[in-house]
Coordinates of C-alpha atoms (C1' of nucleotides) in Angstrom, one line a residue:
Chain A
M1 CA 44.9 -35.0 390.4
G2 CA 45.2 -32.1 392.8
N3 CA 42.4 -29.9 394.3
L4 CA 38.9 -29.9 393.1
A5 CA 36.6 -26.9 393.1
R6 CA 35.0 -28.0 396.4
G7 CA 38.4 -28.1 398.1
S8 CA 38.8 -31.8 398.6
V9 CA 42.2 -33.2 397.9
V10 CA 42.4 -36.3 395.7
E11 CA 45.5 -38.4 395.6
L12 CA 46.4 -41.7 394.0
I13 CA 49.1 -43.6 395.8
S14 CA 50.5 -46.0 393.3
G15 CA 53.4 -46.5 391.1
P16 CA 54.0 -46.6 387.3
Q17 CA 54.4 -50.5 387.5
V18 CA 50.7 -50.8 388.7
W19 CA 48.0 -51.2 386.1
M20 CA 45.2 -48.6 386.7
E21 CA 41.9 -48.3 385.0
S22 CA 40.7 -44.8 384.2
E23 CA 37.2 -45.6 385.4
A24 CA 38.6 -46.3 388.9
T25 CA 40.3 -42.8 389.1
R26 CA 37.1 -41.2 387.7
Q27 CA 35.1 -42.8 390.5
L28 CA 37.6 -41.7 393.0
E29 CA 37.2 -38.1 391.9
Q30 CA 33.4 -38.5 391.9
V31 CA 33.3 -39.6 395.5
A32 CA 35.7 -36.8 396.4
A33 CA 33.0 -34.4 395.3
W34 CA 30.4 -36.0 397.7
T35 CA 29.0 -33.9 400.6
G36 CA 31.6 -33.4 403.3
C37 CA 34.5 -35.1 401.6
E38 CA 37.8 -33.4 402.5
R39 CA 40.3 -36.0 401.2
A40 CA 40.2 -39.0 398.9
V41 CA 43.1 -41.5 398.6
G42 CA 43.3 -44.2 396.0
L43 CA 45.6 -47.1 396.9
P44 CA 47.4 -49.3 394.3
D45 CA 44.6 -51.9 394.3
L46 CA 42.0 -49.2 393.3
H47 CA 39.4 -50.6 390.9
P48 CA 35.9 -49.6 389.8
G49 CA 33.0 -50.6 392.0
R50 CA 29.3 -49.9 392.0
G51 CA 29.2 -46.1 392.0
S52 CA 32.2 -45.9 394.2
P53 CA 35.7 -47.3 393.8
V54 CA 37.2 -50.1 395.9
G55 CA 40.7 -49.7 397.3
A56 CA 40.3 -46.2 398.6
A57 CA 40.1 -44.2 401.9
F58 CA 38.1 -41.0 402.3
Q59 CA 38.0 -38.4 405.0
F60 CA 34.6 -36.7 405.6
R61 CA 33.7 -33.9 407.9
A62 CA 30.4 -34.2 409.7
V63 CA 29.0 -36.6 407.1
V64 CA 28.9 -40.4 406.9
H65 CA 27.9 -42.2 403.7
P66 CA 26.3 -45.6 404.3
S67 CA 26.3 -46.1 400.5
L68 CA 30.1 -46.1 400.6
I69 CA 30.0 -49.0 403.0
G70 CA 27.6 -50.8 400.6
S71 CA 26.3 -54.2 401.4
D72 CA 29.3 -55.8 403.1
A73 CA 29.8 -53.8 406.3
G74 CA 32.7 -55.1 408.4
C75 CA 34.3 -57.1 405.6
G76 CA 37.9 -57.9 406.4
A77 CA 40.7 -60.4 406.9
H78 CA 41.7 -62.6 409.8
L79 CA 45.0 -64.3 410.3
T80 CA 45.9 -66.9 412.8
V81 CA 49.4 -68.3 412.9
V82 CA 50.0 -71.7 414.4
R83 CA 53.0 -74.0 414.9
K84 CA 53.8 -76.1 411.9
A85 CA 50.9 -78.4 411.1
S86 CA 51.5 -82.1 410.5
A87 CA 48.9 -82.6 407.8
H88 CA 50.0 -81.9 404.2
G89 CA 49.0 -82.5 400.6
A90 CA 45.9 -84.7 399.9
N91 CA 45.4 -85.2 403.6
L92 CA 45.1 -81.5 404.3
V93 CA 42.8 -81.0 401.3
R94 CA 40.5 -83.8 402.7
R95 CA 40.5 -82.3 406.2
A96 CA 39.7 -78.8 404.8
D97 CA 36.9 -80.3 402.8
Q98 CA 35.5 -82.0 405.8
H99 CA 35.8 -79.2 408.3
Y100 CA 34.4 -76.5 406.0
G101 CA 31.8 -78.9 404.7
E102 CA 29.9 -79.6 408.0
A103 CA 27.9 -77.1 409.9
L104 CA 29.3 -75.7 413.1
A105 CA 27.2 -77.0 416.1
I106 CA 27.5 -74.3 418.7
G107 CA 24.4 -74.6 420.9
D108 CA 21.7 -72.0 420.5
R109 CA 22.0 -70.2 417.1
R110 CA 19.9 -67.3 418.2
R111 CA 22.0 -66.7 421.3
L112 CA 25.1 -67.0 419.1
F113 CA 23.8 -64.3 416.7
E114 CA 23.0 -62.0 419.6
V115 CA 26.4 -62.4 421.2
A116 CA 28.1 -61.8 417.8
W117 CA 26.2 -58.6 417.3
E118 CA 26.4 -57.2 420.8
E119 CA 29.8 -58.4 422.0
G120 CA 31.8 -59.6 419.0
P121 CA 34.3 -62.5 419.2
R122 CA 35.1 -62.1 422.9
G123 CA 31.4 -62.5 423.7
L124 CA 31.6 -66.1 422.6
L125 CA 33.3 -66.8 425.9
E126 CA 29.9 -66.3 427.6
L127 CA 28.4 -69.2 425.7
P128 CA 28.1 -72.5 427.6
G129 CA 30.0 -75.6 426.3
L130 CA 32.2 -73.7 423.8
P131 CA 34.8 -76.1 422.2
E132 CA 38.3 -75.6 423.6
G133 CA 39.9 -74.4 420.4
L134 CA 37.3 -71.8 419.8
M135 CA 37.6 -70.6 423.4
A136 CA 41.3 -70.2 422.9
L137 CA 40.7 -68.1 419.8
A138 CA 38.0 -65.9 421.4
A139 CA 40.2 -65.2 424.4
L140 CA 42.8 -63.7 422.0
A141 CA 40.3 -61.2 420.5
P142 CA 40.6 -57.6 421.7
M143 CA 37.9 -56.1 424.0
D144 CA 35.3 -54.4 422.0
R145 CA 35.2 -50.6 422.7
G146 CA 32.7 -49.8 419.9
L147 CA 29.3 -48.2 420.2
K148 CA 26.5 -50.3 421.6
S149 CA 24.0 -51.3 418.9
G150 CA 20.7 -52.1 420.7
P151 CA 18.8 -55.3 419.8
P152 CA 20.2 -57.2 416.8
P153 CA 18.0 -56.9 413.7
L154 CA 16.9 -60.5 413.6
A155 CA 13.8 -59.6 411.6
L156 CA 16.0 -58.2 408.9
T157 CA 18.2 -61.2 408.4
G158 CA 15.9 -64.2 408.7
G159 CA 18.2 -67.2 408.6
D160 CA 21.6 -67.2 410.1
S161 CA 24.7 -67.3 407.9
L162 CA 27.1 -66.8 410.8
G163 CA 30.1 -69.0 410.3
T164 CA 29.9 -69.3 406.5
I165 CA 32.4 -67.9 403.9
G166 CA 30.0 -66.4 401.3
G167 CA 30.6 -65.8 397.6
G168 CA 32.7 -63.6 395.3
N169 CA 36.3 -63.2 396.5
H170 CA 35.7 -64.4 400.0
F171 CA 37.7 -67.4 401.1
A172 CA 39.2 -69.4 403.9
E173 CA 42.8 -70.4 403.3
L174 CA 45.2 -72.8 404.9
S175 CA 48.7 -71.4 404.3
Q176 CA 52.3 -71.6 405.2
V177 CA 54.4 -68.7 406.4
G178 CA 57.0 -68.1 403.6
Q179 CA 59.8 -65.5 403.7
V180 CA 59.8 -63.3 406.8
S181 CA 61.6 -59.9 407.1
P182 CA 63.7 -58.7 410.0
H183 CA 60.8 -56.2 411.0
P184 CA 60.1 -56.0 414.8
L185 CA 56.6 -57.4 414.1
T186 CA 58.1 -60.7 413.0
Q187 CA 59.3 -61.4 416.5
Q188 CA 56.3 -59.8 418.2
L189 CA 54.0 -62.1 416.3
G190 CA 56.2 -65.1 416.6
L191 CA 56.4 -65.5 412.9
E192 CA 58.7 -68.2 411.5
R193 CA 59.1 -69.5 408.0
G194 CA 57.3 -72.9 407.8
H195 CA 54.7 -72.1 410.4
S196 CA 51.1 -72.8 409.4
A197 CA 48.3 -70.3 409.2
V198 CA 44.6 -69.8 408.6
L199 CA 43.7 -66.7 406.5
V200 CA 40.1 -65.8 406.2
H201 CA 38.5 -63.1 404.0
S202 CA 34.8 -62.7 404.7
G203 CA 32.2 -60.2 405.9
S204 CA 28.7 -59.7 407.2
R205 CA 26.9 -61.8 404.6
G206 CA 23.1 -61.3 404.5
L207 CA 23.2 -59.0 407.6
G208 CA 25.3 -56.4 405.8
A209 CA 23.0 -56.6 402.7
A210 CA 20.0 -56.0 405.0
L211 CA 21.6 -53.0 406.5
H212 CA 22.5 -51.6 403.1
H213 CA 18.9 -52.1 402.1
E214 CA 17.6 -50.3 405.2
W215 CA 20.1 -47.3 405.2
G216 CA 20.0 -47.0 401.4
N217 CA 21.7 -44.2 399.6
K218 CA 21.0 -41.3 401.9
A219 CA 24.0 -39.6 403.6
C220 CA 23.9 -39.3 407.4
E221 CA 24.3 -35.9 409.0
G222 CA 23.6 -34.8 412.5
P223 CA 22.1 -37.2 415.0
S224 CA 21.6 -40.0 412.4
I225 CA 25.4 -40.4 412.2
E226 CA 25.5 -41.8 415.7
V227 CA 22.5 -44.1 415.0
Y228 CA 24.1 -45.5 411.9
L229 CA 27.6 -45.9 413.4
A230 CA 26.0 -47.9 416.3
V231 CA 24.4 -50.3 413.8
L232 CA 27.6 -50.5 411.8
A233 CA 29.5 -51.4 414.9
G234 CA 27.1 -54.3 415.5
A235 CA 27.7 -55.5 411.9
V236 CA 31.5 -55.2 412.3
R237 CA 31.3 -57.2 415.5
W238 CA 29.2 -59.8 413.7
A239 CA 31.6 -59.9 410.8
R240 CA 34.6 -60.3 413.1
T241 CA 32.9 -63.2 414.9
N242 CA 32.1 -64.7 411.5
R243 CA 35.8 -64.7 410.6
L244 CA 36.7 -66.2 414.0
L245 CA 34.3 -69.1 413.5
L246 CA 35.7 -69.6 410.0
T247 CA 39.2 -69.5 411.4
Y248 CA 38.3 -72.1 414.0
R249 CA 37.2 -74.5 411.2
G250 CA 40.6 -74.0 409.6
L251 CA 42.3 -74.8 412.9
L252 CA 40.4 -78.0 413.1
A253 CA 41.5 -78.9 409.6
L254 CA 45.1 -78.2 410.5
G255 CA 44.7 -80.2 413.7
A256 CA 45.7 -77.0 415.6
A257 CA 42.6 -76.0 417.5
R258 CA 44.4 -75.7 420.8
A259 CA 45.7 -72.8 422.8
D260 CA 49.2 -74.2 422.9
R261 CA 49.4 -74.4 419.1
I262 CA 48.3 -70.8 418.4
V263 CA 51.2 -68.4 417.9
S264 CA 49.4 -65.1 417.1
D265 CA 46.1 -63.8 415.8
L266 CA 44.8 -60.6 414.2
D267 CA 41.7 -59.2 412.5
V268 CA 41.7 -56.3 410.0
V269 CA 38.5 -54.6 408.9
H270 CA 38.8 -53.1 405.4
N271 CA 35.2 -51.9 404.9
G272 CA 34.2 -49.5 407.7
V273 CA 34.2 -46.1 409.3
E274 CA 36.4 -44.7 412.0
A275 CA 35.2 -41.6 413.9
E276 CA 37.5 -39.0 415.4
G277 CA 35.6 -36.0 416.6
E278 CA 33.6 -34.8 413.6
L279 CA 36.0 -36.4 411.1
Y280 CA 34.9 -39.7 409.7
L281 CA 37.4 -42.0 407.9
H282 CA 35.8 -44.3 405.4
R283 CA 37.8 -47.3 404.3
K284 CA 36.3 -48.8 401.2
G285 CA 38.4 -51.9 400.5
A286 CA 41.3 -50.3 402.3
A287 CA 43.2 -51.8 405.2
P288 CA 44.2 -49.8 408.2
A289 CA 48.0 -49.0 408.2
E290 CA 48.7 -47.4 411.6
A291 CA 52.3 -46.9 412.5
G292 CA 53.9 -50.3 413.4
A293 CA 50.6 -52.1 413.4
P294 CA 50.1 -55.3 411.4
T295 CA 47.8 -55.3 408.4
L296 CA 46.8 -57.8 405.7
L297 CA 47.1 -57.6 401.9
L298 CA 45.1 -60.5 400.4
G299 CA 46.4 -62.4 397.5
S300 CA 44.2 -64.0 394.8
R301 CA 44.5 -67.8 395.2
G302 CA 47.4 -68.3 392.8
A303 CA 49.4 -65.6 394.5
P304 CA 50.8 -65.2 398.1
S305 CA 49.1 -62.9 400.6
Y306 CA 51.2 -60.6 402.8
L307 CA 51.4 -59.6 406.4
L308 CA 52.5 -55.9 406.3
A309 CA 53.3 -53.3 408.9
G310 CA 51.6 -50.0 408.6
C311 CA 53.7 -46.8 408.5
G312 CA 51.0 -44.4 409.8
R313 CA 51.3 -42.1 406.8
T314 CA 48.7 -39.3 407.0
R315 CA 49.1 -38.9 403.2
S316 CA 47.5 -42.3 402.8
L317 CA 45.0 -41.6 405.6
C318 CA 46.8 -44.4 407.6
S319 CA 45.5 -46.9 405.0
S320 CA 47.0 -49.5 402.8
A321 CA 45.8 -51.8 399.9
H322 CA 43.5 -54.7 401.0
G323 CA 44.3 -56.9 398.0
A324 CA 45.5 -57.1 394.5
G325 CA 42.5 -55.3 393.0
R326 CA 40.3 -56.5 390.2
K327 CA 41.6 -56.1 386.6
M328 CA 38.5 -57.7 384.9
T329 CA 34.9 -57.6 385.9
R330 CA 33.3 -61.0 386.8
A331 CA 31.6 -61.2 383.4
E332 CA 34.8 -60.3 381.6
A333 CA 36.7 -62.9 383.6
R334 CA 34.2 -65.7 382.7
A335 CA 34.3 -64.7 379.0
K336 CA 38.0 -64.4 378.6
L337 CA 39.3 -67.1 380.9
K338 CA 36.9 -70.0 379.9
D339 CA 38.6 -70.1 376.5
K340 CA 42.1 -70.0 378.1
Y341 CA 41.8 -72.5 380.9
L342 CA 40.1 -75.9 381.3
R343 CA 38.0 -76.1 384.4
K344 CA 39.9 -79.2 385.5
S345 CA 43.3 -77.4 385.4
L346 CA 42.1 -74.7 387.9
A347 CA 41.6 -76.9 390.9
R348 CA 45.4 -76.5 391.3
T349 CA 47.0 -73.1 391.2
R350 CA 50.3 -72.0 389.8
L351 CA 51.7 -72.0 393.3
G352 CA 50.7 -75.6 393.7
S353 CA 47.9 -75.0 396.1
E354 CA 44.4 -76.6 395.8
V355 CA 41.1 -74.8 395.4
L356 CA 37.9 -76.2 396.9
V357 CA 34.8 -74.6 395.3
D358 CA 31.1 -75.3 395.2
D359 CA 30.3 -72.9 392.3
P360 CA 32.7 -73.7 389.5
E361 CA 32.1 -70.3 387.9
L362 CA 34.1 -68.8 390.8
L363 CA 37.2 -70.5 389.4
Y364 CA 37.0 -68.1 386.5
E365 CA 35.5 -65.0 388.2
E366 CA 38.1 -65.2 390.9
H367 CA 41.0 -66.5 388.9
P368 CA 44.3 -64.8 389.6
D369 CA 44.3 -63.5 386.0
A370 CA 41.2 -61.5 386.8
Y371 CA 43.3 -59.5 389.4
K372 CA 46.3 -57.3 389.1
P373 CA 49.6 -59.0 389.9
I374 CA 50.3 -58.6 393.6
A375 CA 54.1 -58.0 393.5
P376 CA 53.8 -54.5 391.9
I377 CA 51.1 -53.6 394.5
V378 CA 53.4 -54.6 397.4
E379 CA 56.3 -52.7 395.8
S380 CA 54.4 -49.5 395.3
L381 CA 53.1 -49.6 398.9
V382 CA 56.7 -49.9 400.2
Q383 CA 58.1 -47.3 397.8
S384 CA 55.4 -44.8 398.8
G385 CA 56.1 -45.4 402.5
V386 CA 52.6 -46.7 403.3
A387 CA 53.6 -50.1 404.6
E388 CA 56.5 -52.5 405.1
V389 CA 56.6 -56.2 404.3
V390 CA 56.7 -58.5 407.3
A391 CA 55.9 -61.9 406.0
E392 CA 54.7 -63.8 403.0
L393 CA 51.7 -66.2 403.3
L394 CA 51.7 -69.0 400.8
P395 CA 48.4 -70.7 400.1
K396 CA 48.1 -74.5 400.4
V397 CA 44.3 -75.0 400.3
T398 CA 41.8 -72.3 399.4
V399 CA 38.2 -72.9 400.3
K400 CA 35.4 -71.0 398.6
R401 CA 31.9 -72.2 399.4
Chain B
dA1 C1' 29.4 -58.1 398.0
dT2 C1' 24.1 -60.3 398.7
dG3 C1' 19.7 -67.0 401.5
dT4 C1' 22.0 -62.1 394.5
dT5 C1' 19.8 -63.3 389.3
dC6 C1' 20.5 -62.6 383.1

DNA sequence: ATGTTC
């Protein structure tokens, strides 16, 4: 793709084995021409979004674009690995159904919202009467060093969806660690084949949508950058806390909500902005891939997910793919896959895992066939030196509700 | 993606 007239460098990091839509690369070049854009990197899961592509990282100078964040600020993935759980099969499905079905009762909801917004996951430790397993999880969360956000925008959000998964491709999954590689992270994170895990993909729900509405489509320059980034930091903390609460439910389902069962824990934001001086790194459906740091590549129900190690490549803006990437729009998936598959056959995936959904349309919209195959994505990331494979995560029960 | 909407 090379250099555009404005001087921004556009690069697609992918391989010939990866299916790529021309609309996706067109959108990549389009955003590369936005004010302040110096570099645009498309990752192998690149696919068209609303105006801007998903699966890309952008470097801007002195400009931040809230519209690139869109309506799910802080969206990301969380992985907690625990010692092998005793529940399997139908029992595990029943337990997942139970624990993701009932509301979390954690005292004062308003206080919970404030803590999530101002302090993030670790802030939960300030709440009185926190359940033991949740306290153990919160204690593992890193200290928040982000910008302070001021009062939480309660007026914007109305009800409180904290602790809920949401729609689309968001999910909570009870998995098993599959093949592990000899990478140093395997030992550092205590990964062993056969260990259990909770993998959560979710974001900032109605809060993110409200922020999107408020900040609209205007680019931030000058002092408004700091104001927006402070608000974004609050949304990211809220989203991280949301994933932690969802993880806790998964631990309850696994019967592993205790400090001595947890092996390791990490959270990866794939929709956000990182500031370094006057450079702003936008990740739009792109996972951080700093040298030696763990990152998550999300599968699509019928496919495994992967724990990867970043390689810190500046060519990829220290970013990796966040998932398989859509191949069909939701409408296309409904139209094409309804003829191909009976609804009943979709409760169990080709990997033998179970899917729990409230909205049966999601079985088609988020069917693995609606996504690119994940193996070529992993291959191309490794071949281009963006990330290395650490462990495979095999889904047992996927919850979407 | 969204207490979303055709």
